[in-house]
Coordinates of C-alpha atoms and ligand atoms in Angstrom, one line a residue:
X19 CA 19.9 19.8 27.8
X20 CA 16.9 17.8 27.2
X21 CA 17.7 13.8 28.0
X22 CA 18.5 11.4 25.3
X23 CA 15.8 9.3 24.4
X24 CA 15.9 5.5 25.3
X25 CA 16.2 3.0 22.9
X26 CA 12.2 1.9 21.7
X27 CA 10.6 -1.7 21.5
X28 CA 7.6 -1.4 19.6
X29 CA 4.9 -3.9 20.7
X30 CA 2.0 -4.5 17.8
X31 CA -0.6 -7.0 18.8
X32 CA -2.0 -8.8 16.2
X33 CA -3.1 -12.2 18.1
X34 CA -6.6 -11.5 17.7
X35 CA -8.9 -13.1 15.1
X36 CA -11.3 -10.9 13.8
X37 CA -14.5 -12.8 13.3
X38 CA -16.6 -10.0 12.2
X39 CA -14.4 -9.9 9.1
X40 CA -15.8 -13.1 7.8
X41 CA -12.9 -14.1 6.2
X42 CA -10.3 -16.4 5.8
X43 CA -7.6 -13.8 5.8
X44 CA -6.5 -13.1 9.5
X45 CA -7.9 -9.6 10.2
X46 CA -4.6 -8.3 10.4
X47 CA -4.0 -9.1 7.0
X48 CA -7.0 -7.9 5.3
X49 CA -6.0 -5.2 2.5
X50 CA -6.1 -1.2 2.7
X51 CA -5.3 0.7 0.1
X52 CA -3.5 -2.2 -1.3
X53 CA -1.3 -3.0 1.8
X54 CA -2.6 -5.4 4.9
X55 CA -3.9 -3.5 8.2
X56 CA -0.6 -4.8 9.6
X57 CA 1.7 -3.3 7.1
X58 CA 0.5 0.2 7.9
X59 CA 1.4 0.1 11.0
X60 CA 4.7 -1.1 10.5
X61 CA 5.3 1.8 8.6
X62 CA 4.5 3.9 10.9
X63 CA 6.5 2.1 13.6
X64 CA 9.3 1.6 11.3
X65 CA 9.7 6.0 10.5
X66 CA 10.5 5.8 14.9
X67 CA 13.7 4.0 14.1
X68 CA 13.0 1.4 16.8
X69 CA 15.4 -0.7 18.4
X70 CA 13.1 -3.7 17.8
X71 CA 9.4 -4.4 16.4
X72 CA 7.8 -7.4 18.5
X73 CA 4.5 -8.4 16.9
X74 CA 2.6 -10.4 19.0
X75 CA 0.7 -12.9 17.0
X76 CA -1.4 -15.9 17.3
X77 CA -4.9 -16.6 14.8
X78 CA -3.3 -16.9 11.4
X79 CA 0.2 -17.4 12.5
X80 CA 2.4 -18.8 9.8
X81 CA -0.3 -16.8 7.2
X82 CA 1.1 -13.4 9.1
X83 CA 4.6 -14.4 9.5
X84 CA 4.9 -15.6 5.8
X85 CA 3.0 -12.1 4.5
X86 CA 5.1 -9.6 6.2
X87 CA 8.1 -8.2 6.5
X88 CA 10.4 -5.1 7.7
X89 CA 13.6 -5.0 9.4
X90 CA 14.2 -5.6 13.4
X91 CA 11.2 -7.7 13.6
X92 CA 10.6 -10.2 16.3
X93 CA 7.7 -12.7 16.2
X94 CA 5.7 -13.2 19.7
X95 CA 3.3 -16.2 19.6
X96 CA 0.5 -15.6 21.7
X97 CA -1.2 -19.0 21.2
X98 CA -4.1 -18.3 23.5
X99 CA -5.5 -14.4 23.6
X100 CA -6.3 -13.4 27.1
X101 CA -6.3 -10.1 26.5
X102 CA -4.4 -6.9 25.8
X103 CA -2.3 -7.2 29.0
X104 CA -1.2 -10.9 28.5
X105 CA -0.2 -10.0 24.8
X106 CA 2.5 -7.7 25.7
X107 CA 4.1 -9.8 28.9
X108 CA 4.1 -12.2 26.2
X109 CA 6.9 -10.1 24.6
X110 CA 8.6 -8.8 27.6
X111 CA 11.3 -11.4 27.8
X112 CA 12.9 -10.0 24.2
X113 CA 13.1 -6.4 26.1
X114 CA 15.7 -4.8 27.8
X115 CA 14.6 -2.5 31.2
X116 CA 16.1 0.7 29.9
X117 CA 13.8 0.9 26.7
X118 CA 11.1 2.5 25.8
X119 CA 7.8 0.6 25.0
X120 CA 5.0 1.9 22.6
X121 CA 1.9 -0.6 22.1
X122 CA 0.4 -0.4 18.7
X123 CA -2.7 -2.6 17.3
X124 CA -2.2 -4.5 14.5
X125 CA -5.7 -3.2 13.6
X126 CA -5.5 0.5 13.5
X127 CA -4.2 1.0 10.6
X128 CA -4.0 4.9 10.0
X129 CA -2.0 5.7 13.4
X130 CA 0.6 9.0 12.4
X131 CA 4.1 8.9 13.1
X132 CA 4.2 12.3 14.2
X133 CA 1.3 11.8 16.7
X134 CA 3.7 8.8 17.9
X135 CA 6.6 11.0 18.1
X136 CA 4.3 13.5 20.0
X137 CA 3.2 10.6 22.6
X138 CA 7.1 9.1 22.8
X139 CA 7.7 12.7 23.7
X140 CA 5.8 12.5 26.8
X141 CA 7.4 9.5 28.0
X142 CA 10.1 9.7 30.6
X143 CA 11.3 7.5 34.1
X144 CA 8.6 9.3 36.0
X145 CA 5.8 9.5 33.4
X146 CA 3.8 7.3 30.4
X147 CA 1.9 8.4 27.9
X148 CA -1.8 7.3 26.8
X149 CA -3.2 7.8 23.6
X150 CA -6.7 9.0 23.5
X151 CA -9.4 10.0 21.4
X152 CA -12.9 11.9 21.9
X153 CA -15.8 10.1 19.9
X154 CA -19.1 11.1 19.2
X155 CA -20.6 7.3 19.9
X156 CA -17.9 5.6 21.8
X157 CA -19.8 2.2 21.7
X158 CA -17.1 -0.5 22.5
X159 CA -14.3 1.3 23.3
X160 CA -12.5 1.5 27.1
X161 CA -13.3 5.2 28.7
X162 CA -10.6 7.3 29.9
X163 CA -11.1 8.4 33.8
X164 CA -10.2 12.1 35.0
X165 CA -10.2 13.2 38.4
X166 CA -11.4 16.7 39.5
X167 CA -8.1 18.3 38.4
X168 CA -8.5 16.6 35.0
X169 CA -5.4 14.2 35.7
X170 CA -6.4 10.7 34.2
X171 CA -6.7 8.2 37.1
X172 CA -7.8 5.0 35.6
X173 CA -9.2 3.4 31.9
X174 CA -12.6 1.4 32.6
X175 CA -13.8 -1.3 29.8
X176 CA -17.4 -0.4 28.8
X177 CA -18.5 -4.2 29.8
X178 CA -17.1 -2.6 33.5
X179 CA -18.2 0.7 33.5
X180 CA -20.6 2.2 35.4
X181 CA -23.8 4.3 34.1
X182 CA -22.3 7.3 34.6
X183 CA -18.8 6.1 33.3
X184 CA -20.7 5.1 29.9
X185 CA -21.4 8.6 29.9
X186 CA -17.7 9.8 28.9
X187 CA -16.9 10.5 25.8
X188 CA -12.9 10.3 26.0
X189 CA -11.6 7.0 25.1
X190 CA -8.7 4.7 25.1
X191 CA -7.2 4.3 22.4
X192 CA -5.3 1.3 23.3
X193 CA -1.9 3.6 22.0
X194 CA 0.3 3.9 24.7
X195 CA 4.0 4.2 25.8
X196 CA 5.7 3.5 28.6
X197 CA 9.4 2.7 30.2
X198 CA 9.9 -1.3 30.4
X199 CA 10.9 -1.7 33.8
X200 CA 7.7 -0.3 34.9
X201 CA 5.9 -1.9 32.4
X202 CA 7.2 -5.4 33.8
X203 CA 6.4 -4.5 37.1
X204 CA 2.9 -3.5 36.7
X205 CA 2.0 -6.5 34.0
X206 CA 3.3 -8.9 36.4
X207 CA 0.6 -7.7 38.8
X208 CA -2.5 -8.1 36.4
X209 CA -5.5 -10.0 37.2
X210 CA -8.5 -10.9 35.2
X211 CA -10.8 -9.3 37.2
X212 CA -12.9 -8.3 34.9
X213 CA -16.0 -8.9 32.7
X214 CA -14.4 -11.2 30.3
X215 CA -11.8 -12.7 32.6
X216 CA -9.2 -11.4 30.8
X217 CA -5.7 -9.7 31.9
X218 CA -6.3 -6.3 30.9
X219 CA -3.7 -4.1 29.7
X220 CA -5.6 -0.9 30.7
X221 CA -5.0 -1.9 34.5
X222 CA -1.7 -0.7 34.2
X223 CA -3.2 2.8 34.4
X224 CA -4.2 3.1 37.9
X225 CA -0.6 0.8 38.9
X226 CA 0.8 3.9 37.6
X227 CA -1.3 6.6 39.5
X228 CA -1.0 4.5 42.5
X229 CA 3.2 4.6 42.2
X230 CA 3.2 8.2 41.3
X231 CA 3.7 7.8 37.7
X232 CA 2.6 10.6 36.0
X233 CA 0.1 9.2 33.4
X234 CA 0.2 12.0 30.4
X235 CA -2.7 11.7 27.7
X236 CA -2.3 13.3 24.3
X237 CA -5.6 13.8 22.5
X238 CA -5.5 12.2 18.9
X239 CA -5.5 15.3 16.8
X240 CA -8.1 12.6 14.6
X241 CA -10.4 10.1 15.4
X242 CA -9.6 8.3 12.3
X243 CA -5.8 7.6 13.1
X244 CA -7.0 5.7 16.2
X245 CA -10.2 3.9 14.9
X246 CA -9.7 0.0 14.8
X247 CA -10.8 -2.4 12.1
X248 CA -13.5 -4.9 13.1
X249 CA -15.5 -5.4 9.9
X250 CA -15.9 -4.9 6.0
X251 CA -17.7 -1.6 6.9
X252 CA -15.1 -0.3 8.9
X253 CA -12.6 -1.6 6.5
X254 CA -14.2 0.3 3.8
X255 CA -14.5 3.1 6.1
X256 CA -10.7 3.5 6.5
X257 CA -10.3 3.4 3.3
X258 CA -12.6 6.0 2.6
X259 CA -10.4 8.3 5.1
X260 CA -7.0 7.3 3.5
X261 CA -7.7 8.1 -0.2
X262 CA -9.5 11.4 1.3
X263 CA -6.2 12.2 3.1
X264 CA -4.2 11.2 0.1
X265 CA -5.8 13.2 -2.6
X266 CA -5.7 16.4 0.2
X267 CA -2.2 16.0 0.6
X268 CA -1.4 15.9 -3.4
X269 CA -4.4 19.0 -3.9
X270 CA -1.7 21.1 -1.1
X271 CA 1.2 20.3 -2.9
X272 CA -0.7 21.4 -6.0
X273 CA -1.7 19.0 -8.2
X274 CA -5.2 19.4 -9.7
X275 CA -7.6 16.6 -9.0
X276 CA -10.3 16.3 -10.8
X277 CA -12.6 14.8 -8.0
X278 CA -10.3 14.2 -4.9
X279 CA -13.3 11.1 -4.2
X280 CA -12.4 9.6 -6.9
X281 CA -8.8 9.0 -6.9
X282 CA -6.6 6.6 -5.6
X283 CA -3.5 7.0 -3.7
X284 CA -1.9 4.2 -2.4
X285 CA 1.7 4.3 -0.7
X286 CA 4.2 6.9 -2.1
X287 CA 3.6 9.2 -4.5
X288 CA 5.4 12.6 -5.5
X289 CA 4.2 15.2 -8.0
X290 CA 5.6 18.1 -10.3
X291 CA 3.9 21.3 -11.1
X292 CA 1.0 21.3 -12.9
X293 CA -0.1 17.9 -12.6
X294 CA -3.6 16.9 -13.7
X295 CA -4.8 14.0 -12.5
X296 CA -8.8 13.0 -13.6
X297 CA -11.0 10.4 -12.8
X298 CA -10.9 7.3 -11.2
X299 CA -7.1 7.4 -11.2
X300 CA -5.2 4.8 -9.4
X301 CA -1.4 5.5 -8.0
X302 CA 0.1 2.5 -6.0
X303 CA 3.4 3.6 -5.1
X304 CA 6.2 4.4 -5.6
X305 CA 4.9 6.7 -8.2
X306 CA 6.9 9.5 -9.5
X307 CA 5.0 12.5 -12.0
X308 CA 7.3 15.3 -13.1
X309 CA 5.6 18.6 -14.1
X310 CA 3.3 18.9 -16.2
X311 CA 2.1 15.1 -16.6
X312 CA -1.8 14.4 -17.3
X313 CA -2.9 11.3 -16.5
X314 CA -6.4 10.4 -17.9
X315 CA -9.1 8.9 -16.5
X316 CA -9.2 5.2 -15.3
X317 CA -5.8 4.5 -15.5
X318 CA -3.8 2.5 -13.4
X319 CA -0.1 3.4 -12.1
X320 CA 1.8 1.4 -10.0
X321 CA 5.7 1.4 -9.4
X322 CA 6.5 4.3 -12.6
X323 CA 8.5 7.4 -13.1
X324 CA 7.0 9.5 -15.8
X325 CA 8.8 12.5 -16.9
X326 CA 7.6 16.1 -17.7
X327 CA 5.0 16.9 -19.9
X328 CA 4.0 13.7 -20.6
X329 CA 0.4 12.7 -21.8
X330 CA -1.4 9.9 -20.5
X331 CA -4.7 10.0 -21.9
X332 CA -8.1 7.2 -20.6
X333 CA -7.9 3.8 -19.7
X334 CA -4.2 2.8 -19.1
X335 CA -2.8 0.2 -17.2
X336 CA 1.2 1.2 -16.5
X337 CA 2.9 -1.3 -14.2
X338 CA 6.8 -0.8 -13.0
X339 CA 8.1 0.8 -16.1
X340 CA 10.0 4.4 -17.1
X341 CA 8.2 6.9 -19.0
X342 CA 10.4 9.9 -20.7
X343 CA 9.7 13.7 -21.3
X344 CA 6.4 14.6 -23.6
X345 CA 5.8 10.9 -24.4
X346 CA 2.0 10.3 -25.2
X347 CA 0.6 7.1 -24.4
X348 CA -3.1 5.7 -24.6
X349 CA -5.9 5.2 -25.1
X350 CA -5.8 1.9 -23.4
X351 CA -2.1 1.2 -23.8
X352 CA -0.9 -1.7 -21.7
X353 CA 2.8 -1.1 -20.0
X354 CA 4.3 -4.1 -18.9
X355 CA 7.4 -4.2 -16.4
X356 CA 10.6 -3.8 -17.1
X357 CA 10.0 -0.9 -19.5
X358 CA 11.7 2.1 -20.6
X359 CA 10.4 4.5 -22.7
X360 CA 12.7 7.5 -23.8
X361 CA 11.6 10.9 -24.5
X362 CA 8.5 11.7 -27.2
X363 CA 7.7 8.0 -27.6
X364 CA 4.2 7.4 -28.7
X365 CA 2.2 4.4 -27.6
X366 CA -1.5 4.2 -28.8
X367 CA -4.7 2.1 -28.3
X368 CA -4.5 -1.5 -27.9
X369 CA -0.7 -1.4 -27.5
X370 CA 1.0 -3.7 -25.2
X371 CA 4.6 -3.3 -24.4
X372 CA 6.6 -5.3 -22.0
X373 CA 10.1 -5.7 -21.1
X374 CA 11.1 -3.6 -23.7
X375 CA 13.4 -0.1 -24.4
X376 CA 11.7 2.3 -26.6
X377 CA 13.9 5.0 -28.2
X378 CA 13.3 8.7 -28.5
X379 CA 11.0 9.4 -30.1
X380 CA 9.6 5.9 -31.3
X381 CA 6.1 5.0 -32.0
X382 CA 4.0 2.4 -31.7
X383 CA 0.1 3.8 -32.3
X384 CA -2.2 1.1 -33.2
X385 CA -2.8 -2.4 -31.9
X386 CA 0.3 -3.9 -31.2
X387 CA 2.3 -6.2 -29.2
X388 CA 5.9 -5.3 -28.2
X389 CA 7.7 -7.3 -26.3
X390 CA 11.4 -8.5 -24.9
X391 CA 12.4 -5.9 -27.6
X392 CA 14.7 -3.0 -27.6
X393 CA 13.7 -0.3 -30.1
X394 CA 16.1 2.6 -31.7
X395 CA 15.4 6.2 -31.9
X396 CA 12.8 7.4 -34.7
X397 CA 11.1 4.1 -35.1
X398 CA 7.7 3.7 -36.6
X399 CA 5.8 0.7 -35.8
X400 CA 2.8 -0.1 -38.7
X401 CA -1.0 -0.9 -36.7
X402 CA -0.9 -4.6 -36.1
X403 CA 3.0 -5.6 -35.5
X404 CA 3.8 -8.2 -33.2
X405 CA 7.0 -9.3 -32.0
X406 CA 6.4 -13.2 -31.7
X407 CA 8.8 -13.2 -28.8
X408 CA 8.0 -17.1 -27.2
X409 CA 8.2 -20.4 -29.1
X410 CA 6.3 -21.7 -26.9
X411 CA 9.0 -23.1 -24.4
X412 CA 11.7 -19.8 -24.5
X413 CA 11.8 -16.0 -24.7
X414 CA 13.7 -14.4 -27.3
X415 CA 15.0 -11.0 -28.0
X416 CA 14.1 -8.6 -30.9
X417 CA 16.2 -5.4 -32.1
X418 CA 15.1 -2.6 -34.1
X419 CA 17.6 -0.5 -34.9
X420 CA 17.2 3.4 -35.3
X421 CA 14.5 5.1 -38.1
X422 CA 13.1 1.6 -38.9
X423 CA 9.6 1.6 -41.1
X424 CA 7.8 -1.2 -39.8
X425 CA 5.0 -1.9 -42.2
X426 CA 1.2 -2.6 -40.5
X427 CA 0.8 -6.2 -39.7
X428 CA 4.6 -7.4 -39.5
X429 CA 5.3 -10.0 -37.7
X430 CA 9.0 -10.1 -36.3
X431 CA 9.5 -13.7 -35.3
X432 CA 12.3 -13.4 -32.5
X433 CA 15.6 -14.3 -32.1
X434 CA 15.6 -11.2 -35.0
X435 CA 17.3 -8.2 -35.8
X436 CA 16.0 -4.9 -38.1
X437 CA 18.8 -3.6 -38.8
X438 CA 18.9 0.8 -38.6
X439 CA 17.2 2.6 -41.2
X440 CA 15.5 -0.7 -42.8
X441 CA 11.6 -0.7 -44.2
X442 CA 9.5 -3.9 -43.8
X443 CA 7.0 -4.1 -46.2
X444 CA 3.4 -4.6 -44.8
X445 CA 2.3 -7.5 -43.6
X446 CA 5.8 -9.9 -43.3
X447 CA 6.5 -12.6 -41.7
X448 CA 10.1 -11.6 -41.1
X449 CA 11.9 -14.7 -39.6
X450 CA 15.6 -13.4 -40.5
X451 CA 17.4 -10.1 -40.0
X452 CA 16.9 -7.6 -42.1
X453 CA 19.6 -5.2 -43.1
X454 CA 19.8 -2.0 -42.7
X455 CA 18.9 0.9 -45.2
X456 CA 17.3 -1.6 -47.4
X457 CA 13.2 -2.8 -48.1
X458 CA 12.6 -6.0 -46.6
X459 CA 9.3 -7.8 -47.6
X460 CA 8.0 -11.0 -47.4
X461 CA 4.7 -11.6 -49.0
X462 CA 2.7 -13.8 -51.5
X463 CA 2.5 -11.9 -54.8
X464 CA -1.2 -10.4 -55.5
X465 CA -3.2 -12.4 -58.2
X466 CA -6.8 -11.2 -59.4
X467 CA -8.7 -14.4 -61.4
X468 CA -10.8 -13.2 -64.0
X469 CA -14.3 -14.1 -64.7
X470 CA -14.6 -15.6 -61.0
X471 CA -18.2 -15.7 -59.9
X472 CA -19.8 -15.2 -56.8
X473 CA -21.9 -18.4 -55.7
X474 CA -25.4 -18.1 -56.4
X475 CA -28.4 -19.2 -53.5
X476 CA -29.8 -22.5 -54.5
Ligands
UD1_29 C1 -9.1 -2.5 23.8 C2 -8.9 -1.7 25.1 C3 -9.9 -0.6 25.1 C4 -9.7 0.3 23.9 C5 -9.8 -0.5 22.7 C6 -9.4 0.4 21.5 C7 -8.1 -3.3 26.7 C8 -8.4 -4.2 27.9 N1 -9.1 -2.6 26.2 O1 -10.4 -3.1 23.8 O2 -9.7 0.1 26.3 O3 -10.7 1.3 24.0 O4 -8.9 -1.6 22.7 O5 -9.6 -0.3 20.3 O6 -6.9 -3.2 26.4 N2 -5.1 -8.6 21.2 C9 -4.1 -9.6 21.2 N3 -4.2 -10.6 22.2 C10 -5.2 -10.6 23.1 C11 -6.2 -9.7 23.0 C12 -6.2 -8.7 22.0 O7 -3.2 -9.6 20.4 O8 -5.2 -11.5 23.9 C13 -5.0 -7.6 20.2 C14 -6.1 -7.6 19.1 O9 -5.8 -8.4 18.0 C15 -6.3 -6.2 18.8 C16 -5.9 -5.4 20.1 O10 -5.2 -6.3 20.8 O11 -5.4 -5.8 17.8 C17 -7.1 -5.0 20.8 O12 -7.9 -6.1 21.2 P1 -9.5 -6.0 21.2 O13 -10.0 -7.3 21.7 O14 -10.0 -5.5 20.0 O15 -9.6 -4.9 22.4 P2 -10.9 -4.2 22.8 O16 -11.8 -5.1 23.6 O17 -11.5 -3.6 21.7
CA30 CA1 -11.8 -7.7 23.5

């Protein structure tokens, strides 16, 4: 029977301050895919389950604290970074001897769980494990030392290592994972006796070889889950390497992309059959498409559920709303939160709806604003209708009850209620409710004035 796993304290340093960012916005926090470098890897730490998440911060502090959160979190202040090694005694005291410790950077952001779960795997009271990773130019990074036999004996910092050392292509990730006790033990002995005078966590390494500790490496299956952020170009880079891994999982599961470089996937998304998705097509999850669903190009989706069949033809911005069954919706229709739309609804160009219910069926096709409003089932809306929903201080509600006529250019000045099967007549200004079954109008009456002249250039 294999040996039940300890309980795990996952250690994510984010101290450091990133100055090749040039930014104001601690390095940790700069945006991927529409989520900060930090909040990527507490995903990925949060899918282990862990006992506890200790993120050891410093540049930035209350900026960091303030912008993130997830559950069992502990704060670390490292106020002053000498190095790797200091960061995580700095968060020693909040863990217990029998766990399990994994180090994570705050800036490597497209870490796997399942390559953590394949590292935690290897850990045990006799062994740790190192993550590493084989680059082609491993400029910067700390090299990983084998013996003859191939067992790793030591990590070396490239400002340390020797010409031949430079030479190796295996590197430290800076992933590892290791039991607590022996992690205390070993950090307690650290010395900066180094190139930048700095307590290295890598030292650890040859502590362990020297206490027969089996150190176990696990290659990275990609160098992209281990490459660290240090700059815009690398930023960009990531990103790059995300929304290619996004659109390639959504092409497996079937969906057909029009050009997988040119979509954006960002956080959870789950498809139907027969899903199109074209051009420039932004998904910020959670996004839900059931089968069938097109979504034109250069829209925006983020936070919606849109049912089967539905259309959503160019240039669309949907934000945190329901879509029904076979709706059809765009071009450039604006979807406001708080939105429901039922089944077969129709929203056009230039529509805007927000914080409104839409019944089956419904539709709203020309230039027309929509909003704190709750329509029936059947409902045209005439080009050019407003619901003038704010007075300028207060929001106020507008029904429309099922198979209204809403003549073009109407406007419904809210508090106001259209009662079911009523007709405005183009172009009111309907201030009180209307009944239902009945014409409503409200309009100046035409007048033509004879023998009018048009004004003549002097
Ligand atoms: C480190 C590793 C190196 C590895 C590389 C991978 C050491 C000594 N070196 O080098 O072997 O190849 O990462 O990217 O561990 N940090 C703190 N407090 C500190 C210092 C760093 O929180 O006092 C954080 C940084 O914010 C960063 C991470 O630790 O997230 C790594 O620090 P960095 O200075 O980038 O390490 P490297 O010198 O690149
Ligand atoms: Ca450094």
């Amino acid at each position: 029977m294999a040996a039940k796993p300890k309980p795990l304290s996952v250690v994510i340093l984010a101290a450091g301050q990133g100055k090749r960012m040039k930014s104001d916005l601690p390095k940790v926090l700069q945006p991927l895919a529409g989520h900060s470098l930090l909040a990527h890897v507490l995903d990925a730490a949060a899918a282990l389950k862990p006992a506890l998440i200790h993120v050891v911060y410093g540049h930035g502090g209350d900026k960091v604290r303030l912008a993130v959160r997830a559950d069992n979190l502990r704060w670390v202040l490292q106020a002053e970074q000498r190095g790797t090694g200091h960061a995580v005694q700095k968060s020693l005291p909040g863990i217990p001897d029998d766990h399990t410790v994994l180090v994570l950077y705050g800036d490597v952001p497209l870490i796997r769980t399942a390559t953590l779960r394949n590292l935690l795997a290897l850990t045990g009271p006799k062994s740790m494990a190192l993550l590493t990773a084989k680059f082609d130019s491993p400029d910067g990074y700390g090299r990983i030392v084998r013996n003859a036999r191939g067992q790793v004996t030591r990590i070396v910092e490239q400002r340390d290592c020797s010409a031949r050392e430079l030479k190796i292509r295996e590197c430290n990730s800076g992933v590892l994972a290791v039991n607590a006790k022996l992690l205390k033990r070993w950090l307690g002995k650290l010395k900066p006796a180094n190139a930048q005078r700095e307590y290295y966590l890598t030292d650890i390494i040859a502590m362990a070889v020297k206490d027969k500790i089996k150190v176990a490496p696990l290659i990275a299956p990609t160098a992209v889950e281990v490459q660290g952020v240090n700059d815009k170009l690398q930023l960009a880079t990531l990103e790059a390497e995300y929304r290619r891994g996004r659109a390639l999982e959504l092409m497996l599961a079937g969906v057909t992309v029009i050009d997988p470089a040119r979509l954006d996937v960002r956080g959870a998304v789950t498809c139907g059959r027969d899903v199109v998705l074209d051009v420039n097509v932004v998904l910020e999850g959670p996004v839900q498409l059931g089968n069938g669903v097109r979504i034109g190009a250069n829209c925006v989706l983020s936070q919606v559920q849109v049912g089967a069949g539905t259309n959503i033809r160019p240039n669309c911005v949907i934000e945190r709303a329901q879509i029904g069954k076979s709706c059809e919706i765009g071009p450039f229709s604006r979807v406001r939160p708080e939105t429901t739309l039922h089944d077969g609804v129709h929203i056009g160009n230039f529509v805007e709806v927000k914080k409104s219910e839409i019944g089956t069926g419904s539709k709203a096709n020309h230039l027309s604003y929509i909003g704190d409003t709750t329509v029936g089932a059947g409902v045209n809306i005439g080009a050019g209708s407003v619901t003038c929903n704010y007075d300028g201080v207060n929001k106020w509600h507008t029904e429309i009850g099922d198979a209204v006529f809403i003549g073009s250019g109407t406007m419904m000045v809210a508090p106001v209620k259209i009662g079911d099967g009523a007709t405005i007549g183009a172009g009111s200004t309907i201030t009180r409710d209307a009944p239902p079954g009945k014409l409503t109008l409200e309009r100046s009456s035409q007048k033509t004035v004879e023998h009018w002249q048009r004004p003549v250039k002097k």
